mmCIF file of C-alpha atoms in Angstrom:
data_model
loop_
_atom_site.group_PDB
_atom_site.id
_atom_site.type_symbol
_atom_site.label_atom_id
_atom_site.label_comp_id
_atom_site.label_asym_id
_atom_site.label_seq_id
_atom_site.Cartn_x
_atom_site.Cartn_y
_atom_site.Cartn_z
ATOM 1 C CA MET Q 62 206.069 95.250 61.448
ATOM 2 C CA SER Q 63 203.431 95.226 64.180
ATOM 3 C CA LEU Q 64 199.760 95.018 63.220
ATOM 4 C CA GLU Q 65 199.032 97.054 66.385
ATOM 5 C CA ARG Q 66 200.334 100.323 65.013
ATOM 6 C CA PRO Q 67 197.901 103.268 64.695
ATOM 7 C CA ILE Q 68 195.280 103.405 61.932
ATOM 8 C CA SER Q 69 194.424 106.687 60.197
ATOM 9 C CA VAL Q 70 190.682 106.899 59.380
ATOM 10 C CA ALA Q 71 188.814 109.421 57.243
ATOM 11 C CA CYS Q 72 185.241 109.916 58.573
ATOM 12 C CA VAL Q 73 183.163 111.413 55.744
ATOM 13 C CA ASP Q 74 179.699 112.896 56.390
ATOM 14 C CA ASP Q 75 178.225 116.192 55.130
ATOM 15 C CA TYR Q 76 176.454 116.648 58.479
ATOM 16 C CA ALA Q 77 179.247 118.109 60.644
ATOM 17 C CA GLU Q 78 177.803 117.081 64.018
ATOM 18 C CA LEU Q 79 177.312 113.441 62.970
ATOM 19 C CA CYS Q 80 180.738 113.443 61.339
ATOM 20 C CA ASP Q 81 182.378 114.632 64.558
ATOM 21 C CA LEU Q 82 180.306 112.161 66.603
ATOM 22 C CA THR Q 83 181.543 109.233 64.502
ATOM 23 C CA ALA Q 84 185.154 110.388 64.661
ATOM 24 C CA GLU Q 85 185.026 110.883 68.426
ATOM 25 C CA GLY Q 86 183.190 107.579 68.962
ATOM 26 C CA LEU Q 87 185.850 105.624 67.074
ATOM 27 C CA GLU Q 88 188.739 107.228 68.966
ATOM 28 C CA ALA Q 89 186.966 106.576 72.279
ATOM 29 C CA THR Q 90 186.507 102.910 71.350
ATOM 30 C CA SER Q 91 190.012 102.147 70.122
ATOM 31 C CA CYS Q 92 193.293 103.843 70.967
ATOM 32 C CA ARG Q 93 194.634 102.644 67.588
ATOM 33 C CA LEU Q 94 192.233 104.772 65.557
ATOM 34 C CA GLN Q 95 193.249 108.322 64.627
ATOM 35 C CA THR Q 96 190.316 109.978 62.864
ATOM 36 C CA THR Q 97 189.896 112.983 60.567
ATOM 37 C CA ALA Q 98 186.388 114.418 60.140
ATOM 38 C CA ILE Q 99 185.653 115.467 56.531
ATOM 39 C CA THR Q 100 182.392 117.179 55.584
ATOM 40 C CA ASP Q 101 183.293 117.798 51.936
ATOM 41 C CA PRO Q 102 183.350 114.434 50.062
ATOM 42 C CA SER Q 103 184.984 116.022 47.007
ATOM 43 C CA SER Q 104 188.203 116.601 48.975
ATOM 44 C CA VAL Q 105 188.733 112.945 49.901
ATOM 45 C CA THR Q 106 190.402 111.756 46.690
ATOM 46 C CA ASP Q 107 193.075 114.451 46.968
ATOM 47 C CA ARG Q 108 194.021 113.143 50.433
ATOM 48 C CA LEU Q 109 193.966 109.373 49.983
ATOM 49 C CA ALA Q 110 197.650 109.030 50.901
ATOM 50 C CA GLU Q 111 196.880 110.316 54.403
ATOM 51 C CA PHE Q 112 194.512 107.481 55.346
ATOM 52 C CA ASP Q 113 194.535 103.735 56.005
ATOM 53 C CA CYS Q 114 190.724 103.444 55.807
ATOM 54 C CA ILE Q 115 187.719 105.496 54.695
ATOM 55 C CA VAL Q 116 184.379 105.433 56.547
ATOM 56 C CA SER Q 117 181.675 107.231 54.586
ATOM 57 C CA ASP Q 118 178.020 108.087 55.022
ATOM 58 C CA TYR Q 119 175.761 107.133 52.088
ATOM 59 C CA GLU Q 120 173.154 109.906 51.925
ATOM 60 C CA MET Q 121 175.077 113.079 51.038
ATOM 61 C CA PRO Q 122 174.134 115.766 48.496
ATOM 62 C CA GLY Q 123 176.218 116.171 45.362
ATOM 63 C CA ILE Q 124 178.561 113.227 45.925
ATOM 64 C CA ASP Q 125 176.888 110.378 47.839
ATOM 65 C CA GLY Q 126 178.702 107.423 49.368
ATOM 66 C CA LEU Q 127 178.532 105.272 46.233
ATOM 67 C CA GLU Q 128 179.902 108.012 43.983
ATOM 68 C CA LEU Q 129 182.712 108.665 46.459
ATOM 69 C CA LEU Q 130 183.486 104.935 46.469
ATOM 70 C CA ARG Q 131 183.571 104.931 42.662
ATOM 71 C CA GLN Q 132 186.006 107.867 42.612
ATOM 72 C CA VAL Q 133 188.243 106.290 45.261
ATOM 73 C CA ARG Q 134 188.421 102.940 43.439
ATOM 74 C CA VAL Q 135 189.578 104.688 40.257
ATOM 75 C CA LEU Q 136 192.639 105.839 42.198
ATOM 76 C CA ASP Q 137 193.148 103.042 44.742
ATOM 77 C CA ASP Q 138 191.862 99.468 44.480
ATOM 78 C CA ASP Q 139 193.123 98.410 47.902
ATOM 79 C CA ILE Q 140 192.366 101.050 50.542
ATOM 80 C CA PRO Q 141 189.567 99.728 52.810
ATOM 81 C CA PHE Q 142 186.299 101.597 52.263
ATOM 82 C CA ILE Q 143 183.433 101.057 54.727
ATOM 83 C CA LEU Q 144 179.961 102.439 54.011
ATOM 84 C CA PHE Q 145 178.449 103.562 57.339
ATOM 85 C CA THR Q 146 174.753 103.710 56.448
ATOM 86 C CA SER Q 147 171.616 104.951 58.152
ATOM 87 C CA GLU Q 148 168.925 102.479 59.199
ATOM 88 C CA GLY Q 149 167.150 101.096 56.133
ATOM 89 C CA SER Q 150 169.788 102.024 53.590
ATOM 90 C CA GLU Q 151 171.103 98.472 53.094
ATOM 91 C CA ASN Q 152 169.398 98.437 49.700
ATOM 92 C CA VAL Q 153 172.560 100.062 48.340
ATOM 93 C CA ALA Q 154 174.609 97.019 49.351
ATOM 94 C CA SER Q 155 174.612 95.301 45.960
ATOM 95 C CA ASP Q 156 175.748 98.453 44.162
ATOM 96 C CA ALA Q 157 178.416 99.028 46.796
ATOM 97 C CA ILE Q 158 179.721 95.483 46.474
ATOM 98 C CA SER Q 159 179.978 95.789 42.707
ATOM 99 C CA LEU Q 160 182.034 98.965 43.164
ATOM 100 C CA GLY Q 161 184.467 97.259 45.546
ATOM 101 C CA VAL Q 162 183.235 98.304 48.999
ATOM 102 C CA THR Q 163 185.062 96.581 51.851
ATOM 103 C CA ASP Q 164 182.011 96.432 54.121
ATOM 104 C CA TYR Q 165 178.854 98.273 55.029
ATOM 105 C CA ILE Q 166 177.645 98.783 58.587
ATOM 106 C CA THR Q 167 174.432 100.373 59.850
ATOM 107 C CA LYS Q 168 174.370 103.322 62.225
ATOM 108 C CA SER Q 169 171.665 101.721 64.373
ATOM 109 C CA GLY Q 170 172.241 101.260 68.106
ATOM 110 C CA GLY Q 171 174.009 103.264 70.735
ATOM 111 C CA SER Q 172 177.715 103.429 71.417
ATOM 112 C CA GLU Q 173 178.051 99.750 70.471
ATOM 113 C CA ARG Q 174 177.795 100.760 66.801
ATOM 114 C CA PHE Q 175 181.162 102.470 67.168
ATOM 115 C CA THR Q 176 182.568 99.309 68.741
ATOM 116 C CA ARG Q 177 181.383 97.262 65.739
ATOM 117 C CA LEU Q 178 182.749 99.818 63.323
ATOM 118 C CA ALA Q 179 186.110 100.117 65.142
ATOM 119 C CA HIS Q 180 186.575 96.333 65.196
ATOM 120 C CA ARG Q 181 185.806 96.084 61.502
ATOM 121 C CA ILE Q 182 188.242 98.887 60.640
ATOM 122 C CA GLU Q 183 191.002 97.165 62.608
ATOM 123 C CA SER Q 184 190.240 93.819 60.969
ATOM 124 C CA VAL Q 185 190.293 95.011 57.350
ATOM 125 C CA VAL Q 186 193.320 97.281 57.820
ATOM 126 C CA ASP Q 187 195.256 94.540 59.634
ATOM 127 C CA ALA Q 188 194.510 92.109 56.792
ATOM 128 C CA GLN Q 189 195.635 94.658 54.207
ATOM 129 C CA ARG Q 190 198.842 95.376 56.125
ATOM 130 C CA ALA Q 191 199.558 91.665 56.529
ATOM 131 C CA THR Q 192 199.290 91.193 52.777
ATOM 132 C CA GLU Q 193 201.616 94.144 52.165
ATOM 133 C CA GLN Q 194 204.082 92.782 54.730
ATOM 134 C CA VAL Q 195 204.139 89.435 52.901
ATOM 135 C CA GLU Q 196 205.206 91.204 49.715
ATOM 136 C CA ARG Q 197 207.833 93.289 51.509
ATOM 137 C CA THR Q 198 209.230 90.194 53.203
ATOM 138 C CA ARG Q 199 209.426 88.414 49.856
ATOM 139 C CA GLU Q 200 211.370 91.287 48.307
ATOM 140 C CA GLN Q 201 213.759 91.532 51.270
ATOM 141 C CA ALA Q 202 214.439 87.780 51.236
ATOM 142 C CA THR Q 203 215.105 87.814 47.502
ATOM 143 C CA GLU Q 204 217.515 90.742 47.801
ATOM 144 C CA ALA Q 205 219.401 89.131 50.709
ATOM 145 C CA ILE Q 206 219.911 85.909 48.756
ATOM 146 C CA ARG Q 207 221.026 87.780 45.629
ATOM 147 C CA THR Q 208 223.625 89.712 47.660
ATOM 148 C CA GLU Q 209 224.985 86.637 49.441
ATOM 149 C CA ARG Q 210 225.246 84.286 46.471
ATOM 150 C CA ALA Q 211 225.602 85.504 42.880
ATOM 151 C CA ARG Q 212 224.315 82.403 41.153
ATOM 152 C CA PHE Q 213 220.885 82.559 42.735
ATOM 153 C CA ARG Q 214 218.145 84.374 40.886
ATOM 154 C CA ALA Q 215 214.921 85.690 42.426
ATOM 155 C CA LEU Q 216 212.721 82.640 43.011
ATOM 156 C CA ILE Q 217 209.811 84.225 44.778
ATOM 157 C CA GLU Q 218 208.077 86.276 42.093
ATOM 158 C CA HIS Q 219 204.521 85.934 43.337
ATOM 159 C CA SER Q 220 203.462 84.894 46.804
ATOM 160 C CA PRO Q 221 199.736 85.583 47.212
ATOM 161 C CA ALA Q 222 198.368 85.658 50.756
ATOM 162 C CA THR Q 223 195.358 83.523 51.571
ATOM 163 C CA VAL Q 224 192.771 84.312 54.204
ATOM 164 C CA CYS Q 225 190.941 81.616 56.138
ATOM 165 C CA LEU Q 226 188.468 81.739 59.008
ATOM 166 C CA LEU Q 227 188.505 78.877 61.536
ATOM 167 C CA ASP Q 228 186.164 78.097 64.414
ATOM 168 C CA ASP Q 229 187.424 77.235 67.900
ATOM 169 C CA THR Q 230 188.040 73.611 66.851
ATOM 170 C CA GLY Q 231 190.218 74.598 63.896
ATOM 171 C CA THR Q 232 187.570 73.787 61.272
ATOM 172 C CA PHE Q 233 187.533 75.852 58.070
ATOM 173 C CA GLN Q 234 184.512 78.194 58.092
ATOM 174 C CA TYR Q 235 185.684 80.445 55.264
ATOM 175 C CA VAL Q 236 188.451 80.006 52.682
ATOM 176 C CA SER Q 237 189.499 82.740 50.237
ATOM 177 C CA PRO Q 238 189.719 81.874 46.513
ATOM 178 C CA SER Q 239 193.502 82.360 46.532
ATOM 179 C CA MET Q 240 193.809 79.175 48.603
ATOM 180 C CA GLU Q 241 193.592 77.217 45.342
ATOM 181 C CA GLU Q 242 196.850 78.780 44.135
ATOM 182 C CA VAL Q 243 198.627 77.626 47.290
ATOM 183 C CA THR Q 244 197.062 74.209 48.003
ATOM 184 C CA GLY Q 245 195.310 73.179 44.784
ATOM 185 C CA PHE Q 246 191.974 72.938 46.621
ATOM 186 C CA VAL Q 247 189.048 75.195 45.766
ATOM 187 C CA PRO Q 248 187.389 76.743 48.845
ATOM 188 C CA ARG Q 249 184.372 74.431 48.872
ATOM 189 C CA GLU Q 250 186.652 71.379 49.149
ATOM 190 C CA LEU Q 251 188.124 72.669 52.420
ATOM 191 C CA ARG Q 252 185.128 74.237 54.147
ATOM 192 C CA GLY Q 253 183.944 72.056 57.007
ATOM 193 C CA GLU Q 254 187.268 70.191 57.255
ATOM 194 C CA SER Q 255 189.838 70.466 60.016
ATOM 195 C CA ALA Q 256 192.683 72.792 59.089
ATOM 196 C CA PHE Q 257 195.079 70.301 60.680
ATOM 197 C CA ASP Q 258 194.068 67.187 58.694
ATOM 198 C CA ARG Q 259 196.464 67.898 55.815
ATOM 199 C CA VAL Q 260 199.335 69.169 57.979
ATOM 200 C CA HIS Q 261 202.370 66.869 58.002
ATOM 201 C CA ALA Q 262 202.322 64.472 60.955
ATOM 202 C CA GLU Q 263 205.700 65.754 62.183
ATOM 203 C CA ASP Q 264 204.410 69.363 62.211
ATOM 204 C CA ARG Q 265 200.808 68.863 63.349
ATOM 205 C CA GLU Q 266 201.369 68.873 67.117
ATOM 206 C CA ARG Q 267 203.406 72.095 66.925
ATOM 207 C CA VAL Q 268 200.766 73.830 64.780
ATOM 208 C CA GLU Q 269 197.935 72.707 67.068
ATOM 209 C CA ARG Q 270 199.907 73.890 70.097
ATOM 210 C CA GLU Q 271 200.291 77.404 68.627
ATOM 211 C CA PHE Q 272 196.571 77.454 67.786
ATOM 212 C CA ALA Q 273 195.632 76.399 71.332
ATOM 213 C CA LYS Q 274 197.949 79.018 72.811
ATOM 214 C CA SER Q 275 196.176 81.758 70.872
ATOM 215 C CA LEU Q 276 192.769 80.386 71.931
ATOM 216 C CA SER Q 277 193.740 80.727 75.595
ATOM 217 C CA ASN Q 278 195.410 84.110 75.007
ATOM 218 C CA PRO Q 279 193.657 86.119 72.262
ATOM 219 C CA ASP Q 280 196.412 88.740 72.340
ATOM 220 C CA TYR Q 281 198.935 86.128 71.170
ATOM 221 C CA ARG Q 282 199.285 86.131 67.375
ATOM 222 C CA PRO Q 283 201.200 83.046 66.255
ATOM 223 C CA THR Q 284 203.398 82.735 63.193
ATOM 224 C CA VAL Q 285 204.173 79.143 62.248
ATOM 225 C CA GLU Q 286 205.823 77.294 59.355
ATOM 226 C CA TYR Q 287 204.714 73.778 58.472
ATOM 227 C CA ARG Q 288 204.195 71.303 55.646
ATOM 228 C CA PHE Q 289 200.766 71.021 54.028
ATOM 229 C CA ARG Q 290 199.736 68.285 51.595
ATOM 230 C CA HIS Q 291 198.885 69.807 48.192
ATOM 231 C CA LYS Q 292 196.022 68.360 46.192
ATOM 232 C CA SER Q 293 198.647 66.842 43.884
ATOM 233 C CA GLY Q 294 200.016 64.861 46.824
ATOM 234 C CA ASP Q 295 203.154 66.961 47.210
ATOM 235 C CA TRP Q 296 204.129 68.624 50.465
ATOM 236 C CA ARG Q 297 204.241 72.436 50.413
ATOM 237 C CA TYR Q 298 205.863 74.588 53.078
ATOM 238 C CA ILE Q 299 203.363 77.150 54.356
ATOM 239 C CA GLU Q 300 203.818 80.153 56.639
ATOM 240 C CA SER Q 301 200.652 81.154 58.516
ATOM 241 C CA ARG Q 302 199.933 84.108 60.776
ATOM 242 C CA GLY Q 303 196.914 83.902 63.028
ATOM 243 C CA ALA Q 304 194.718 86.262 65.024
ATOM 244 C CA ASN Q 305 192.062 85.134 67.484
ATOM 245 C CA ARG Q 306 188.937 87.156 66.678
ATOM 246 C CA LEU Q 307 186.452 84.624 68.018
ATOM 247 C CA ASP Q 308 185.088 87.188 70.476
ATOM 248 C CA ASP Q 309 184.766 89.852 67.788
ATOM 249 C CA PRO Q 310 181.033 89.990 66.969
ATOM 250 C CA ASP Q 311 181.755 91.014 63.384
ATOM 251 C CA ILE Q 312 184.106 88.074 62.762
ATOM 252 C CA GLU Q 313 183.551 85.325 65.358
ATOM 253 C CA GLY Q 314 186.459 83.316 64.041
ATOM 254 C CA PHE Q 315 190.186 82.677 64.062
ATOM 255 C CA VAL Q 316 191.684 84.632 61.150
ATOM 256 C CA VAL Q 317 194.649 83.031 59.347
ATOM 257 C CA ASN Q 318 196.772 84.671 56.634
ATOM 258 C CA SER Q 319 198.985 82.156 54.808
ATOM 259 C CA ARG Q 320 201.518 82.024 51.989
ATOM 260 C CA ASP Q 321 203.509 79.348 50.196
ATOM 261 C CA ILE Q 322 207.194 79.532 51.210
ATOM 262 C CA SER Q 323 208.272 76.282 49.527
ATOM 263 C CA GLU Q 324 210.524 78.085 47.055
ATOM 264 C CA ARG Q 325 212.121 80.129 49.829
ATOM 265 C CA ARG Q 326 212.874 76.997 51.866
ATOM 266 C CA GLU Q 327 214.417 75.323 48.807
ATOM 267 C CA THR Q 328 216.498 78.429 48.112
ATOM 268 C CA GLU Q 329 217.781 78.456 51.677
ATOM 269 C CA ARG Q 330 218.701 74.784 51.357
ATOM 270 C CA ARG Q 331 220.577 75.445 48.119
ATOM 271 C CA LEU Q 332 222.332 78.438 49.690
ATOM 272 C CA ARG Q 333 223.523 76.315 52.613
ATOM 273 C CA ARG Q 334 224.710 73.650 50.182
ATOM 274 C CA GLU Q 335 226.634 76.222 48.104
ATOM 275 C CA ARG Q 336 228.232 77.670 51.227
ATOM 276 C CA ASP Q 337 229.295 74.208 52.328
ATOM 277 C CA LEU Q 338 230.697 73.498 48.873
ATOM 278 C CA THR Q 339 232.695 76.748 48.863
ATOM 279 C CA ASP Q 340 234.109 75.973 52.303
ATOM 280 C CA ARG Q 341 235.124 72.474 51.213
ATOM 281 C CA ILE Q 342 236.849 73.800 48.079
ATOM 282 C CA LEU Q 343 238.764 76.336 50.151
ATOM 283 C CA GLU Q 344 239.874 73.687 52.603
ATOM 284 C CA VAL Q 345 241.032 71.019 50.152
ATOM 285 C CA SER Q 346 242.846 73.383 47.767
ATOM 286 C CA PRO Q 347 246.652 73.229 48.170
ATOM 287 C CA ALA Q 348 246.930 76.821 46.887
ATOM 288 C CA PRO Q 349 246.407 79.869 49.111
ATOM 289 C CA LEU Q 350 242.899 81.135 48.276
ATOM 290 C CA LEU Q 351 241.073 84.324 49.226
ATOM 291 C CA LEU Q 352 237.421 85.136 48.584
ATOM 292 C CA MET Q 353 237.246 88.928 48.224
ATOM 293 C CA GLU Q 354 234.468 91.463 47.856
ATOM 294 C CA ARG Q 355 234.621 94.173 45.227
ATOM 295 C CA ASP Q 356 235.765 96.746 47.793
ATOM 296 C CA GLY Q 357 238.728 94.552 48.744
ATOM 297 C CA HIS Q 358 237.369 93.048 51.937
ATOM 298 C CA ILE Q 359 238.588 89.493 52.473
ATOM 299 C CA ARG Q 360 235.406 87.512 53.171
ATOM 300 C CA ARG Q 361 236.967 84.041 53.425
ATOM 301 C CA ALA Q 362 240.438 82.505 53.375
ATOM 302 C CA ASN Q 363 241.765 78.981 53.623
ATOM 303 C CA ASP Q 364 244.393 77.778 56.064
ATOM 304 C CA ARG Q 365 247.076 77.752 53.368
ATOM 305 C CA ALA Q 366 246.538 81.494 52.762
ATOM 306 C CA ALA Q 367 246.834 82.227 56.472
ATOM 307 C CA GLU Q 368 250.034 80.172 56.568
ATOM 308 C CA VAL Q 369 251.843 81.968 53.716
ATOM 309 C CA PHE Q 370 250.901 85.389 55.105
ATOM 310 C CA GLY Q 371 252.009 84.426 58.602
ATOM 311 C CA MET Q 372 248.645 85.203 60.187
ATOM 312 C CA GLU Q 373 245.790 83.437 61.892
ATOM 313 C CA ARG Q 374 242.882 82.749 59.580
ATOM 314 C CA GLN Q 375 240.481 84.926 61.568
ATOM 315 C CA GLU Q 376 243.019 87.764 61.517
ATOM 316 C CA LEU Q 377 243.184 87.602 57.734
ATOM 317 C CA ILE Q 378 239.398 87.559 57.212
ATOM 318 C CA GLY Q 379 237.948 91.078 57.177
ATOM 319 C CA LEU Q 380 241.133 92.888 56.146
ATOM 320 C CA SER Q 381 240.789 95.484 53.365
ATOM 321 C CA PRO Q 382 242.804 98.339 51.754
ATOM 322 C CA ALA Q 383 240.654 100.749 53.753
ATOM 323 C CA GLU Q 384 242.758 99.903 56.825
ATOM 324 C CA PRO Q 385 246.030 101.837 57.364
ATOM 325 C CA SER Q 386 247.938 98.596 57.951
ATOM 326 C CA VAL Q 387 246.917 97.158 54.565
ATOM 327 C CA THR Q 388 248.238 98.461 51.234
ATOM 328 C CA PHE Q 389 248.622 96.972 47.771
ATOM 329 C CA ARG Q 390 251.052 98.244 45.109
ATOM 330 C CA ASN Q 391 251.880 97.311 41.548
ATOM 331 C CA ALA Q 392 254.980 95.366 40.565
ATOM 332 C CA ASP Q 393 257.027 98.596 40.550
ATOM 333 C CA GLY Q 394 255.995 99.446 44.116
ATOM 334 C CA GLU Q 395 253.680 102.259 43.029
ATOM 335 C CA SER Q 396 250.304 102.957 44.613
ATOM 336 C CA ILE Q 397 247.237 101.581 42.853
ATOM 337 C CA ALA Q 398 244.416 104.031 42.079
ATOM 338 C CA ASP Q 399 240.857 103.352 43.142
ATOM 339 C CA GLY Q 400 239.056 101.260 40.551
ATOM 340 C CA GLU Q 401 242.282 99.650 39.337
ATOM 341 C CA TYR Q 402 242.756 97.039 42.038
ATOM 342 C CA LEU Q 403 242.828 93.522 40.651
ATOM 343 C CA TRP Q 404 239.572 92.456 42.298
ATOM 344 C CA GLU Q 405 237.784 95.601 41.071
ATOM 345 C CA VAL Q 406 238.929 95.073 37.481
ATOM 346 C CA VAL Q 407 237.987 91.382 37.504
ATOM 347 C CA ALA Q 408 234.591 92.024 39.100
ATOM 348 C CA GLY Q 409 233.807 94.846 36.694
ATOM 349 C CA ALA Q 410 234.919 93.052 33.530
ATOM 350 C CA GLY Q 411 233.598 89.671 34.558
ATOM 351 C CA THR Q 412 236.706 87.928 33.215
ATOM 352 C CA ALA Q 413 239.638 86.140 34.874
ATOM 353 C CA MET Q 414 243.195 87.498 35.058
ATOM 354 C CA GLN Q 415 246.284 85.356 35.588
ATOM 355 C CA GLY Q 416 249.886 85.875 36.624
ATOM 356 C CA VAL Q 417 249.579 89.434 37.942
ATOM 357 C CA ASP Q 418 252.607 90.658 39.907
ATOM 358 C CA CYS Q 419 252.111 93.053 42.802
ATOM 359 C CA GLU Q 420 253.246 93.971 46.300
ATOM 360 C CA ALA Q 421 251.272 93.853 49.531
ATOM 361 C CA SER Q 422 251.780 95.147 53.041
ATOM 362 C CA LEU Q 423 249.799 93.379 55.768
ATOM 363 C CA PRO Q 424 250.011 93.493 59.562
ATOM 364 C CA SER Q 425 252.311 90.449 59.346
ATOM 365 C CA GLY Q 426 254.806 92.025 56.918
ATOM 366 C CA ASP Q 427 255.581 93.089 53.321
ATOM 367 C CA PHE Q 428 255.324 90.603 50.436
ATOM 368 C CA TRP Q 429 255.779 90.344 46.673
ATOM 369 C CA LEU Q 430 253.020 88.312 45.042
ATOM 370 C CA THR Q 431 252.020 86.667 41.805
ATOM 371 C CA VAL Q 432 248.267 86.171 41.826
ATOM 372 C CA SER Q 433 245.392 85.073 39.607
ATOM 373 C CA ALA Q 434 241.762 86.084 40.047
ATOM 374 C CA SER Q 435 238.371 85.009 38.729
ATOM 375 C CA PRO Q 436 234.832 86.344 39.328
ATOM 376 C CA MET Q 437 232.202 84.132 40.926
ATOM 377 C CA SER Q 438 229.951 82.662 38.259
ATOM 378 C CA GLY Q 439 226.447 84.059 38.032
ATOM 379 C CA GLU Q 440 224.691 87.353 37.386
ATOM 380 C CA ASP Q 441 226.245 89.125 40.385
ATOM 381 C CA ARG Q 442 230.018 89.342 40.148
ATOM 382 C CA THR Q 443 230.708 91.191 43.392
ATOM 383 C CA LEU Q 444 232.832 88.296 44.724
ATOM 384 C CA VAL Q 445 236.262 87.407 43.354
ATOM 385 C CA VAL Q 446 238.370 84.312 44.040
ATOM 386 C CA VAL Q 447 242.079 85.214 44.330
ATOM 387 C CA SER Q 448 244.736 82.509 44.138
ATOM 388 C CA VAL Q 449 248.262 83.272 45.390
ATOM 389 C CA ASP Q 450 250.468 81.567 42.766
ATOM 390 C CA ASP Q 451 253.760 82.667 44.283
ATOM 391 C CA ILE Q 452 254.828 84.737 47.290
ATOM 392 C CA GLY Q 453 257.933 85.952 49.055
ATOM 393 C CA PRO Q 454 259.025 88.569 51.597
ATOM 394 C CA LEU Q 455 260.201 91.988 50.473
#
């Protein structure tokens, strides 16, 4: 998901002309910003789902900026809320911070105030979207692993994103509190240190190269995986996404969002090992073996299975009863109803069946079979191992 996609902004100010001026100024500054001018603060909470960010004036009758912030935070803890104050109204900052304001910016200056505000909106919304993308990626990876291999359970239950700010030398200027969950170090222990000092020696040059590339080309946003030494001494795999905002006057730093992917890397290693083990078992078994999905698709087959069916191995893989050239019948030659195929019964019941007689028609010919089947061990029983105990032509 690109962080460059449009951002929907609610501009809230009871003074219609100033409200329109802010909305127009933001859209003129950044083509990413799509603004909606709102002069009635009481209508904002009913429309929160429409916006990625809220920019509100402070001094408004009835519902001022702080009260609007309080009402918004009751409904949504995460949506960025920027208080766009008049000159001299910074005295509300402490109250705003306690209520969960994202930032407050003064209205002083000419058109550059819209540049500052637009940059800040992009920064906070991009950070929020990056955090959401981390969670979506975690869920997608977990689901993919669960589908591919039944015995794996979800390993990535919580993967908090950290936010760091580096200078142009790669030195930590700011470290979010969540960094302790990932590295074991509290922020003060990392501030002032080089971000590369604890990167594994074999990964350091690659990480520094990606950092340098983004320094020379601010539009380049690197994503890099590397090993980082935890405070305990262990090596943790980290995925970091960077954005060069050194020229942004509101940030003046290199923003890095990171997460611990050590469990994901270990899961991938285990998945590769299990795949290799399955392949080896298929190859060394003297019996014809098929690995079938619940819908009857043949996912894998060993050479012995291809031999007894008179087909090439790659021709056998992928066949299913959905194809006109493939049919399975019971021992009396009668059609089998949906839901009663051997692999469906075994997968649904989660128990093995042995010595089942049936008939099969494949592109290579018609056969009588005696087969046994067993579900893959684990929580997901969508895969079934079928062993051909005996076979002959019809």
